[in-house]
Amino acid sequence: MSVNQSLQSFKSRNYRLFFGGQSLSMIGSFMTETTYAWLVYSQTESVALLGLIGFLSQVPNLIVSPLAGIWIEQLNRRNILITAQLFMMILSLTLAIIALTRTISIWQIICASVLQGLLSSIETPTRYAFMMDIIEKKEDITNATALHSSLLSGSRIIAPAIAGIVITNLSPGHCFLIDGISYILYVGLDVFVSLVY
């Protein structure tokens, strides 16, 4: 397969914008997940609590995602996606303020982790459905999905490394701040996509 064939989805202007926004958003999201784990362990040194945080953040996916699939078919996907991203942005910026003022506590991290999981369980299926809508040529959908999966895998590798550098040289609050800013840019690109959607 040639390079042109492997990147054929990028011929779609909307997909290029969407992919760019997703690149920022996913890295920011995985930075936040890493920061949750770092804060919990650094404050408690409890492996059990660390595992509980991870579990609680994934529970909404089991319950909400199947229901979200129904809502997605009945409502405007772009609006659902932007609304979910706006709430995630507010959550990250709120965490940034709390962490930067050094008043963040374990219960706040647990609540934020569950809320992030809830929002993600709505945003993720909506994102995949919306991606199918904005591809200009339906024969490029398989390629678009593959590129998106590569982006997801790459972000999972890159984001924790970036988070580690930021935490070491700045603070955990700066990770949340970067995540919040990434959502601002992502929502801006999604709104731009909507102009021709």
Coordinates of N, CA and C in Angstrom, one line a residue:
M1 N 0.8 -1.2 0.0 CA 0.0 0.0 0.0 C 0.9 1.2 0.0
S2 N 0.6 2.2 -0.9 CA 1.4 3.4 -1.0 C 1.0 4.4 0.2
V3 N 1.9 5.4 0.3 CA 1.6 6.4 1.3 C 0.3 7.1 1.0
N4 N 0.1 7.4 -0.2 CA -1.2 8.1 -0.6 C -2.4 7.3 -0.3
Q5 N -2.3 6.0 -0.5 CA -3.5 5.1 -0.1 C -3.7 5.1 1.4
S6 N -2.6 5.0 2.2 CA -2.7 4.9 3.6 C -3.2 6.2 4.2
L7 N -3.1 7.3 3.5 CA -3.6 8.6 4.0 C -4.7 9.2 3.2
Q8 N -5.4 8.3 2.5 CA -6.4 8.8 1.5 C -7.6 9.6 2.2
S9 N -7.8 9.3 3.5 CA -8.9 10.0 4.2 C -8.6 11.4 4.4
F10 N -7.4 11.8 4.4 CA -7.0 13.2 4.6 C -7.4 14.1 3.3
K11 N -7.8 13.5 2.3 CA -8.3 14.2 1.1 C -9.6 15.0 1.5
S12 N -10.3 14.4 2.6 CA -11.5 15.1 3.1 C -11.1 16.2 4.0
R13 N -11.5 17.4 3.7 CA -11.1 18.6 4.5 C -11.6 18.5 5.9
N14 N -12.8 18.1 6.0 CA -13.4 18.0 7.4 C -12.7 17.0 8.2
Y15 N -12.3 15.9 7.6 CA -11.6 14.8 8.4 C -10.3 15.3 8.8
R16 N -9.6 16.1 8.0 CA -8.3 16.6 8.4 C -8.4 17.5 9.6
L17 N -9.4 18.4 9.6 CA -9.7 19.3 10.8 C -10.0 18.4 12.0
F18 N -10.9 17.5 11.8 CA -11.3 16.6 12.9 C -10.1 15.8 13.5
F19 N -9.3 15.3 12.6 CA -8.1 14.5 13.0 C -7.2 15.4 13.8
G20 N -7.0 16.6 13.3 CA -6.1 17.5 14.1 C -6.6 17.8 15.4
G21 N -7.9 18.1 15.5 CA -8.5 18.4 16.9 C -8.4 17.2 17.8
Q22 N -8.6 16.0 17.2 CA -8.6 14.7 18.0 C -7.1 14.5 18.5
S23 N -6.1 14.8 17.7 CA -4.8 14.6 18.1 C -4.5 15.4 19.4
L24 N -4.9 16.7 19.5 CA -4.7 17.5 20.6 C -5.5 16.9 21.8
S25 N -6.8 16.6 21.6 CA -7.7 16.2 22.6 C -7.3 14.9 23.3
M26 N -6.9 13.9 22.4 CA -6.6 12.6 23.0 C -5.3 12.7 23.8
I27 N -4.3 13.4 23.4 CA -3.1 13.6 24.2 C -3.4 14.2 25.5
G28 N -4.2 15.3 25.5 CA -4.6 15.9 26.7 C -5.4 15.0 27.6
S29 N -6.3 14.2 27.1 CA -7.1 13.3 27.9 C -6.2 12.2 28.6
F30 N -5.3 11.7 27.8 CA -4.4 10.6 28.4 C -3.4 11.3 29.4
M31 N -3.1 12.5 29.2 CA -2.2 13.2 30.2 C -3.0 13.4 31.5
T32 N -4.3 13.7 31.4 CA -5.1 13.8 32.6 C -5.2 12.5 33.3
E33 N -5.4 11.4 32.6 CA -5.5 10.1 33.2 C -4.2 9.7 34.0
T34 N -3.1 10.0 33.4 CA -1.8 9.8 34.0 C -1.7 10.7 35.3
T35 N -2.2 11.9 35.2 CA -2.1 12.8 36.3 C -2.9 12.4 37.5
Y36 N -4.1 11.8 37.2 CA -5.0 11.3 38.2 C -4.2 10.2 39.0
A37 N -3.6 9.3 38.3 CA -2.9 8.2 38.9 C -1.7 8.7 39.7
W38 N -1.0 9.6 39.2 CA 0.2 10.2 39.9 C -0.3 10.9 41.2
L39 N -1.3 11.7 41.1 CA -1.8 12.4 42.3 C -2.3 11.4 43.4
V40 N -3.1 10.4 43.0 CA -3.6 9.4 43.9 C -2.5 8.7 44.6
Y41 N -1.5 8.2 43.9 CA -0.4 7.4 44.4 C 0.5 8.3 45.3
S42 N 0.8 9.5 44.8 CA 1.7 10.4 45.5 C 1.1 10.8 46.9
Q43 N -0.2 10.9 46.9 CA -0.9 11.4 48.2 C -1.2 10.3 49.1
T44 N -1.4 9.1 48.6 CA -1.8 7.9 49.5 C -0.9 6.8 49.5
E45 N -0.1 6.6 48.4 CA 0.8 5.4 48.3 C 0.0 4.1 48.4
S46 N -1.3 4.2 48.0 CA -2.2 3.0 48.0 C -2.4 2.5 46.6
V47 N -2.0 1.3 46.4 CA -2.1 0.6 45.2 C -3.6 0.3 45.0
A48 N -4.3 -0.1 46.1 CA -5.7 -0.4 46.0 C -6.5 0.8 45.6
L49 N -6.3 2.0 46.1 CA -7.0 3.2 45.7 C -6.7 3.5 44.3
L50 N -5.5 3.3 43.8 CA -5.1 3.6 42.5 C -5.9 2.7 41.5
G51 N -6.0 1.4 41.9 CA -6.8 0.5 41.1 C -8.3 0.9 41.1
L52 N -8.8 1.4 42.2 CA -10.2 1.8 42.3 C -10.5 3.0 41.4
I53 N -9.6 3.9 41.4 CA -9.8 5.1 40.5 C -9.9 4.6 39.0
G54 N -9.0 3.7 38.6 CA -9.1 3.2 37.3 C -10.4 2.5 37.0
F55 N -10.8 1.7 38.0 CA -12.1 0.9 37.8 C -13.3 1.9 37.7
L56 N -13.3 2.9 38.6 CA -14.5 3.8 38.6 C -14.6 4.6 37.3
S57 N -13.4 4.9 36.8 CA -13.4 5.7 35.5 C -13.9 5.0 34.3
Q58 N -13.9 3.6 34.4 CA -14.3 2.8 33.3 C -15.7 2.2 33.4
V59 N -16.3 2.3 34.6 CA -17.6 1.7 34.9 C -18.7 2.4 34.0
P60 N -18.7 3.8 33.8 CA -19.7 4.4 33.0 C -19.7 3.8 31.6
N61 N -18.6 3.4 31.1 CA -18.5 2.8 29.7 C -19.4 1.5 29.6
L62 N -19.5 0.8 30.7 CA -20.3 -0.4 30.7 C -21.8 -0.1 30.7
I63 N -22.2 1.0 31.4 CA -23.6 1.3 31.6 C -24.1 2.3 30.5
V64 N -23.3 3.4 30.3 CA -23.8 4.5 29.5 C -23.6 4.3 28.0
S65 N -22.5 3.8 27.6 CA -22.2 3.7 26.2 C -23.3 3.0 25.4
P66 N -23.9 1.9 25.8 CA -25.0 1.3 25.0 C -26.1 2.2 24.9
L67 N -26.5 3.0 25.9 CA -27.6 3.9 25.9 C -27.2 5.1 25.0
A68 N -25.9 5.5 25.0 CA -25.5 6.6 24.2 C -25.7 6.3 22.7
G69 N -25.5 5.0 22.3 CA -25.7 4.6 21.0 C -27.1 4.9 20.5
I70 N -28.1 4.8 21.4 CA -29.4 5.1 21.0 C -29.6 6.6 20.8
W71 N -29.1 7.4 21.8 CA -29.2 8.8 21.7 C -28.6 9.4 20.4
I72 N -27.4 8.8 20.1 CA -26.7 9.3 18.9 C -27.5 9.2 17.7
E73 N -28.3 8.2 17.6 CA -29.1 8.0 16.4 C -30.3 9.0 16.3
Q74 N -30.7 9.5 17.4 CA -31.9 10.4 17.5 C -31.6 11.9 17.6
L75 N -30.3 12.2 18.0 CA -30.0 13.6 18.1 C -28.9 14.0 17.2
N76 N -28.6 15.3 17.1 CA -27.5 15.8 16.3 C -26.2 15.4 16.9
R77 N -25.4 14.7 16.1 CA -24.1 14.1 16.6 C -23.1 15.2 16.9
R78 N -23.1 16.2 16.0 CA -22.1 17.3 16.2 C -22.4 18.0 17.5
N79 N -23.6 18.3 17.8 CA -24.0 19.0 19.0 C -23.7 18.2 20.3
I80 N -23.9 16.9 20.2 CA -23.6 16.0 21.3 C -22.1 16.0 21.6
L81 N -21.3 15.9 20.5 CA -19.9 15.9 20.6 C -19.3 17.2 21.2
I82 N -19.8 18.3 20.7 CA -19.3 19.6 21.2 C -19.7 19.8 22.6
T83 N -20.9 19.5 23.0 CA -21.4 19.6 24.4 C -20.5 18.8 25.3
A84 N -20.3 17.5 24.9 CA -19.5 16.7 25.8 C -18.1 17.2 25.9
Q85 N -17.5 17.7 24.8 CA -16.1 18.3 24.9 C -16.1 19.6 25.7
L86 N -17.2 20.4 25.7 CA -17.2 21.6 26.5 C -17.2 21.2 28.0
F87 N -18.0 20.2 28.4 CA -18.0 19.8 29.8 C -16.7 19.2 30.2
M88 N -16.0 18.5 29.3 CA -14.7 17.9 29.6 C -13.7 19.1 29.8
M89 N -13.8 20.1 29.0 CA -12.9 21.3 29.1 C -13.1 22.0 30.4
I90 N -14.4 22.2 30.8 CA -14.7 22.8 32.1 C -14.1 22.0 33.3
L91 N -14.3 20.7 33.2 CA -13.8 19.8 34.2 C -12.3 19.9 34.3
S92 N -11.6 19.9 33.2 CA -10.1 20.0 33.2 C -9.6 21.3 33.7
L93 N -10.2 22.4 33.3 CA -9.8 23.7 33.8 C -10.1 23.9 35.2
T94 N -11.2 23.3 35.7 CA -11.5 23.4 37.1 C -10.5 22.6 38.0
L95 N -10.1 21.4 37.5 CA -9.1 20.7 38.1 C -7.7 21.4 38.1
A96 N -7.5 22.1 37.0 CA -6.2 22.9 36.9 C -6.2 24.0 38.0
I97 N -7.3 24.7 38.2 CA -7.3 25.7 39.2 C -7.1 25.1 40.6
I98 N -7.8 24.0 40.9 CA -7.7 23.4 42.2 C -6.3 22.9 42.4
A99 N -5.7 22.2 41.4 CA -4.4 21.7 41.6 C -3.3 22.8 41.7
L100 N -3.5 23.8 40.9 CA -2.5 24.9 40.9 C -2.5 25.7 42.2
T101 N -3.7 25.7 42.9 CA -3.8 26.3 44.2 C -3.5 25.4 45.4
R102 N -3.1 24.1 45.0 CA -2.7 23.1 45.9 C -3.7 22.8 47.0
T103 N -5.0 22.7 46.5 CA -6.1 22.4 47.4 C -6.8 21.1 46.9
I104 N -6.2 20.4 46.0 CA -6.9 19.2 45.4 C -6.8 18.1 46.4
S105 N -7.9 17.3 46.5 CA -8.0 16.2 47.5 C -8.4 14.9 46.8
I106 N -8.2 13.8 47.5 CA -8.5 12.5 46.9 C -10.0 12.4 46.4
W107 N -10.9 12.9 47.2 CA -12.3 12.8 46.9 C -12.6 13.6 45.6
Q108 N -11.9 14.7 45.4 CA -12.1 15.5 44.2 C -11.6 14.7 43.0
I109 N -10.5 14.0 43.2 CA -9.9 13.3 42.1 C -10.8 12.1 41.7
I110 N -11.4 11.4 42.7 CA -12.3 10.3 42.5 C -13.5 10.8 41.7
C111 N -14.1 11.9 42.2 CA -15.3 12.5 41.5 C -15.0 12.9 40.1
A112 N -13.9 13.5 39.9 CA -13.5 14.0 38.6 C -13.2 12.8 37.6
S113 N -12.6 11.7 38.2 CA -12.4 10.6 37.4 C -13.6 9.9 36.9
V114 N -14.6 9.8 37.8 CA -15.9 9.2 37.4 C -16.6 10.1 36.4
L115 N -16.6 11.4 36.6 CA -17.3 12.3 35.7 C -16.6 12.3 34.3
Q116 N -15.3 12.2 34.3 CA -14.6 12.1 33.1 C -14.9 10.8 32.3
G117 N -15.1 9.7 33.1 CA -15.5 8.4 32.5 C -16.9 8.5 31.9
L118 N -17.8 9.2 32.6 CA -19.1 9.4 32.1 C -19.2 10.1 30.8
L119 N -18.5 11.3 30.8 CA -18.5 12.1 29.6 C -17.8 11.4 28.4
S120 N -16.8 10.6 28.7 CA -16.1 9.8 27.7 C -17.0 8.8 27.1
S121 N -17.8 8.2 28.0 CA -18.7 7.1 27.5 C -19.8 7.6 26.5
I122 N -20.0 8.9 26.6 CA -20.9 9.5 25.6 C -20.2 10.1 24.4
E123 N -19.0 10.7 24.7 CA -18.2 11.3 23.6 C -17.6 10.3 22.6
T124 N -17.1 9.1 23.1 CA -16.4 8.2 22.3 C -17.3 7.6 21.2
P125 N -18.5 7.0 21.5 CA -19.3 6.5 20.4 C -19.8 7.6 19.5
T126 N -20.0 8.8 20.0 CA -20.5 9.9 19.2 C -19.4 10.3 18.2
R127 N -18.1 10.3 18.7 CA -17.0 10.7 17.9 C -16.9 9.7 16.7
Y128 N -17.0 8.4 16.9 CA -16.9 7.5 15.8 C -18.1 7.6 14.8
A129 N -19.3 7.9 15.3 CA -20.4 8.1 14.4 C -20.2 9.3 13.6
F130 N -19.8 10.4 14.2 CA -19.6 11.7 13.6 C -18.5 11.6 12.5
M131 N -17.5 10.8 12.8 CA -16.4 10.6 11.9 C -16.9 10.0 10.6
M132 N -17.8 9.1 10.7 CA -18.4 8.4 9.5 C -19.2 9.5 8.7
D133 N -19.8 10.4 9.4 CA -20.6 11.4 8.7 C -19.8 12.4 7.8
I134 N -18.6 12.7 8.3 CA -17.8 13.8 7.7 C -16.9 13.3 6.6
I135 N -16.7 12.0 6.4 CA -15.9 11.5 5.3 C -16.6 11.7 4.0
E136 N -16.0 12.3 3.1 CA -16.6 12.7 1.8 C -16.9 11.4 1.0
K137 N -15.9 10.5 0.9 CA -16.1 9.3 0.1 C -16.2 8.1 1.1
K138 N -17.3 7.5 1.0 CA -17.6 6.4 1.9 C -16.6 5.2 1.8
E139 N -15.9 5.1 0.6 CA -14.9 4.1 0.5 C -13.7 4.3 1.4
D140 N -13.6 5.6 1.9 CA -12.5 6.0 2.7 C -12.7 5.7 4.2
I141 N -13.9 5.2 4.5 CA -14.3 5.1 6.0 C -13.3 4.1 6.7
T142 N -13.0 3.0 6.0 CA -12.1 2.0 6.6 C -10.8 2.6 6.9
N143 N -10.2 3.4 6.0 CA -9.0 4.1 6.2 C -9.0 5.1 7.3
A144 N -10.1 5.8 7.4 CA -10.3 6.8 8.4 C -10.3 6.2 9.8
T145 N -11.0 5.0 9.9 CA -11.1 4.3 11.1 C -9.7 3.8 11.6
A146 N -8.9 3.3 10.6 CA -7.6 2.8 10.9 C -6.7 3.9 11.3
L147 N -6.8 5.1 10.7 CA -6.0 6.2 11.1 C -6.3 6.7 12.5
H148 N -7.6 6.7 12.8 CA -8.1 7.1 14.1 C -7.6 6.1 15.2
S149 N -7.6 4.8 14.9 CA -7.1 3.8 15.8 C -5.6 4.0 16.1
S150 N -4.9 4.4 15.0 CA -3.4 4.6 15.1 C -3.2 5.8 16.0
L151 N -4.0 6.9 15.8 CA -3.9 8.1 16.7 C -4.2 7.7 18.1
L152 N -5.2 6.9 18.4 CA -5.5 6.5 19.8 C -4.3 5.8 20.4
S153 N -3.7 4.8 19.7 CA -2.6 4.1 20.2 C -1.4 5.0 20.4
G154 N -1.1 5.8 19.5 CA 0.0 6.8 19.6 C -0.2 7.7 20.8
S155 N -1.4 8.2 21.0 CA -1.6 9.1 22.1 C -1.4 8.4 23.4
R156 N -1.8 7.1 23.5 CA -1.6 6.4 24.8 C -0.1 6.2 25.1
I157 N 0.7 6.3 24.1 CA 2.2 6.1 24.3 C 2.8 7.5 24.6
I158 N 2.4 8.5 23.8 CA 3.1 9.8 24.0 C 2.6 10.6 25.2
A159 N 1.3 10.5 25.5 CA 0.7 11.4 26.5 C 1.3 11.1 27.9
P160 N 1.5 9.9 28.4 CA 2.1 9.7 29.7 C 3.5 10.2 29.8
A161 N 4.3 10.1 28.7 CA 5.6 10.7 28.7 C 5.6 12.2 28.9
I162 N 4.7 12.8 28.1 CA 4.6 14.3 28.2 C 4.1 14.7 29.6
A163 N 3.1 13.9 30.2 CA 2.6 14.2 31.5 C 3.8 14.1 32.5
G164 N 4.6 13.1 32.4 CA 5.7 12.9 33.3 C 6.7 14.1 33.3
I165 N 7.0 14.6 32.1 CA 7.9 15.8 31.9 C 7.2 17.0 32.5
V166 N 5.9 17.2 32.3 CA 5.2 18.4 32.8 C 5.2 18.4 34.3
I167 N 4.8 17.2 34.9 CA 4.7 17.1 36.3 C 6.1 17.3 37.0
T168 N 7.1 16.8 36.4 CA 8.5 16.9 36.9 C 9.0 18.4 36.9
N169 N 8.7 19.0 35.8 CA 9.2 20.4 35.6 C 8.3 21.5 36.0
L170 N 7.0 21.2 36.0 CA 6.0 22.2 36.4 C 5.2 21.7 37.6
S171 N 4.0 21.1 37.3 CA 3.2 20.6 38.3 C 2.0 19.8 37.7
P172 N 1.3 19.0 38.5 CA 0.2 18.2 38.0 C -0.9 19.2 37.5
G173 N -1.0 20.3 38.1 CA -2.0 21.3 37.7 C -1.8 21.8 36.2
H174 N -0.6 21.8 35.8 CA -0.3 22.2 34.4 C -0.7 21.2 33.4
C175 N -0.7 19.9 33.8 CA -1.2 18.9 33.0 C -2.7 19.1 32.7
F176 N -3.4 19.4 33.8 CA -4.9 19.6 33.6 C -5.1 20.9 32.8
L177 N -4.3 21.9 33.0 CA -4.4 23.1 32.2 C -4.1 22.8 30.7
I178 N -3.1 22.0 30.4 CA -2.9 21.7 29.0 C -4.1 20.9 28.4
D179 N -4.6 20.0 29.2 CA -5.8 19.3 28.7 C -7.0 20.2 28.4
G180 N -7.2 21.2 29.3 CA -8.3 22.1 29.1 C -8.1 23.0 27.9
I181 N -6.9 23.4 27.6 CA -6.6 24.2 26.4 C -6.8 23.3 25.2
S182 N -6.4 22.0 25.3 CA -6.5 21.2 24.1 C -8.0 21.0 23.7
Y183 N -8.9 21.1 24.7 CA -10.3 21.0 24.4 C -10.8 22.3 23.7
I184 N -10.3 23.4 24.2 CA -10.6 24.7 23.6 C -10.3 24.7 22.1
L185 N -9.1 24.2 21.8 CA -8.7 24.1 20.3 C -9.5 23.1 19.6
Y186 N -9.8 22.0 20.2 CA -10.6 20.9 19.6 C -12.0 21.4 19.3
V187 N -12.7 22.0 20.3 CA -14.0 22.5 20.0 C -14.0 23.6 18.9
G188 N -13.0 24.4 18.9 CA -12.9 25.4 17.8 C -12.8 24.8 16.5
L189 N -12.0 23.7 16.3 CA -12.0 23.0 15.1 C -13.3 22.3 14.7
D190 N -14.0 21.8 15.7 CA -15.2 21.1 15.5 C -16.3 22.1 15.0
V191 N -16.3 23.3 15.6 CA -17.2 24.3 15.1 C -16.9 24.7 13.7
F192 N -15.6 24.8 13.4 CA -15.2 25.1 12.0 C -15.6 24.0 11.0
V193 N -15.5 22.8 11.4 CA -16.0 21.6 10.6 C -17.5 21.8 10.4
S194 N -18.2 22.3 11.4 CA -19.7 22.4 11.3 C -20.2 23.4 10.3
L195 N -19.3 24.3 9.9 CA -19.6 25.3 8.9 C -19.9 24.7 7.6
V196 N -19.3 23.5 7.3 CA -19.6 22.9 6.0 C -20.1 21.5 6.2
Y197 N -20.5 21.1 7.4 CA -21.0 19.8 7.8 C -22.5 19.6 7.3

